[in-house]
Amino acid sequence: MSHTLLVLPGDGIGPEIVRQGVKLFACLASEFRLDLHIEEALLGGAAVDACGSPLPAETLALAREADAILLGAVGGPQYDGLAREQRPERGLLALRAELQLFANLRPALLFPQLAAASTLKAEVVSGLDILIVRELTGGIYFGQPRGIETLAGGERRGFNTLVYRESEIERIAHSAFATAQRRQRRLCSVDKANVLEVSELWRETVQRVAEDYPGVELTHMYVDNAAMQLVRAPKQFDVIVTGNMFGDILSDCAAMLTGSIGMLPSASLDAGNKGLYEPIHGSAPDIAGQDQANPLATLLSIAMLLRYSLDEGALADAVETAVGDVLEAGYRTADIHTPGTRLVGCEAMGDALVDALRARRR
Ligand code: IPM
Ligand code: MG
């Protein structure tokens, strides 16, 4: 079966990490007989520069047609002064919303070779394997009304709305329970139900969905406590489900447990498992174009793409194993470099990964 993939390099380090992804796709096509048809389009600041919109109509059309999408990153300081609608981030948010990619899976998995690279003690993080399921198309990111208005006396007032409908909570809860069922069957729902009505509804609804999944143990935690527990005793978690903004914050926090945010992939799925796959680290403008970025989060995102959108679980496993192999062989980009390991750039890391994958095949 032929698969159409769309790659969106985006901004900052996006193009260089996505280039490593394209190398991996080429290897999967030539040596693992995957029939891939790859298109490329503009998103974010690169799209603003080229055609004045962070999500051009052509990109959206290609995204709708694709079976899966690989994104590098969007954003950069040169776009900070733009009107809100023109910001690179708006392109990404609009793409998530247009394609209804409501289920954002963010695994925080520690490769044993990187235990020493975490800022936390090795014994706190070794063996870590958490999955954050973040609701991605609702909550305060999209709630109306929103804006900045000028009050009678001339003072300005900014406002956003944190809103969730029961149906939105139900569908993300089903995704999270189904995911937990395939793991250690423990789900922790994170909210702020001691203060927010929307969280009260969230908690009640998740509780109700739990009745469909008797094999999964459900717990609830307030978001402030969850932030603390993530750095105090992260291994207590299996799957975490939470809303859009809490998930944004907690997933960056969880990322650091694994040694570097440069290691974390993500999948954003719709109801039919079509997905957008992206590293969670962002565009890192400070190191863009210097061949220093870590491409492993992008390559691990491709593993997720293989697993969730292409139904190629064995190939996904092979890519993840190959990442373990290159780490075992001592290859490290600057963000995960520790004494005694071998410092390499983005291109060399991409090459090493493809070589490791080929070697496993023989
Ligand atoms: C993320 C990012 C985005 C978000 C930004 C770039 C809009 O931080 O994917 O976590 O806030 O969702
Ligand atoms: Mg974020």
PDB file of C-alpha atoms and ligand atoms in Angstrom, residues 74 89-90 92-93 96 104 106 134 136 141 244 247-248 251-252 278-280, ligand 1:
ATOM      1  CA  VAL A  74       7.728  26.660  14.094  1.00  0.00           C
ATOM      2  CA  GLU A  89       2.463  29.343  16.234  1.00  0.00           C
ATOM      3  CA  ARG A  90      -0.958  30.262  14.890  1.00  0.00           C
ATOM      4  CA  LEU A  92       0.445  25.120  13.916  1.00  0.00           C
ATOM      5  CA  LEU A  93      -2.596  25.712  16.120  1.00  0.00           C
ATOM      6  CA  ARG A  96      -4.211  21.026  14.714  1.00  0.00           C
ATOM      7  CA  ASN A 104      -1.650  14.525  21.661  1.00  0.00           C
ATOM      8  CA  ARG A 106       3.812  12.706  24.472  1.00  0.00           C
ATOM      9  CA  ARG A 134      -2.794  16.055  26.203  1.00  0.00           C
ATOM     10  CA  LEU A 136      -4.982  19.472  21.878  1.00  0.00           C
ATOM     11  CA  TYR A 141      -5.986  27.657  23.652  1.00  0.00           C
ATOM     12  CA  ASN A 244      -4.416  21.546  26.614  1.00  0.00           C
ATOM     13  CA  GLY A 247      -0.459  19.270  29.161  1.00  0.00           C
ATOM     14  CA  ASP A 248       1.724  21.838  27.429  1.00  0.00           C
ATOM     15  CA  SER A 251       5.080  17.704  29.023  1.00  0.00           C
ATOM     16  CA  ASP A 252       8.031  20.121  28.953  1.00  0.00           C
ATOM     17  CA  GLU A 278       6.635  16.419  15.739  1.00  0.00           C
ATOM     18  CA  PRO A 279       9.455  16.660  18.239  1.00  0.00           C
ATOM     19  CA  ILE A 280       8.221  18.638  21.223  1.00  0.00           C
TER      20      ILE A 280
HETATM   21  C1  IPM B   1       3.856  22.604  22.008  1.00  0.00           C
HETATM   22  C2  IPM B   1       4.213  24.033  21.749  1.00  0.00           C
HETATM   23  C3  IPM B   1       3.016  24.721  21.104  1.00  0.00           C
HETATM   24  C4  IPM B   1       1.875  24.657  22.103  1.00  0.00           C
HETATM   25  C5  IPM B   1       3.262  26.149  20.612  1.00  0.00           C
HETATM   26  C6  IPM B   1       4.418  26.215  19.641  1.00  0.00           C
HETATM   27  C7  IPM B   1       2.028  26.736  20.003  1.00  0.00           C
HETATM   28  O1  IPM B   1       4.617  24.658  22.928  1.00  0.00           O
HETATM   29  O2  IPM B   1       3.526  21.894  21.039  1.00  0.00           O
HETATM   30  O3  IPM B   1       3.948  22.178  23.157  1.00  0.00           O
HETATM   31  O4  IPM B   1       1.801  25.474  23.012  1.00  0.00           O
HETATM   32  O5  IPM B   1       1.043  23.759  21.962  1.00  0.00           O
END
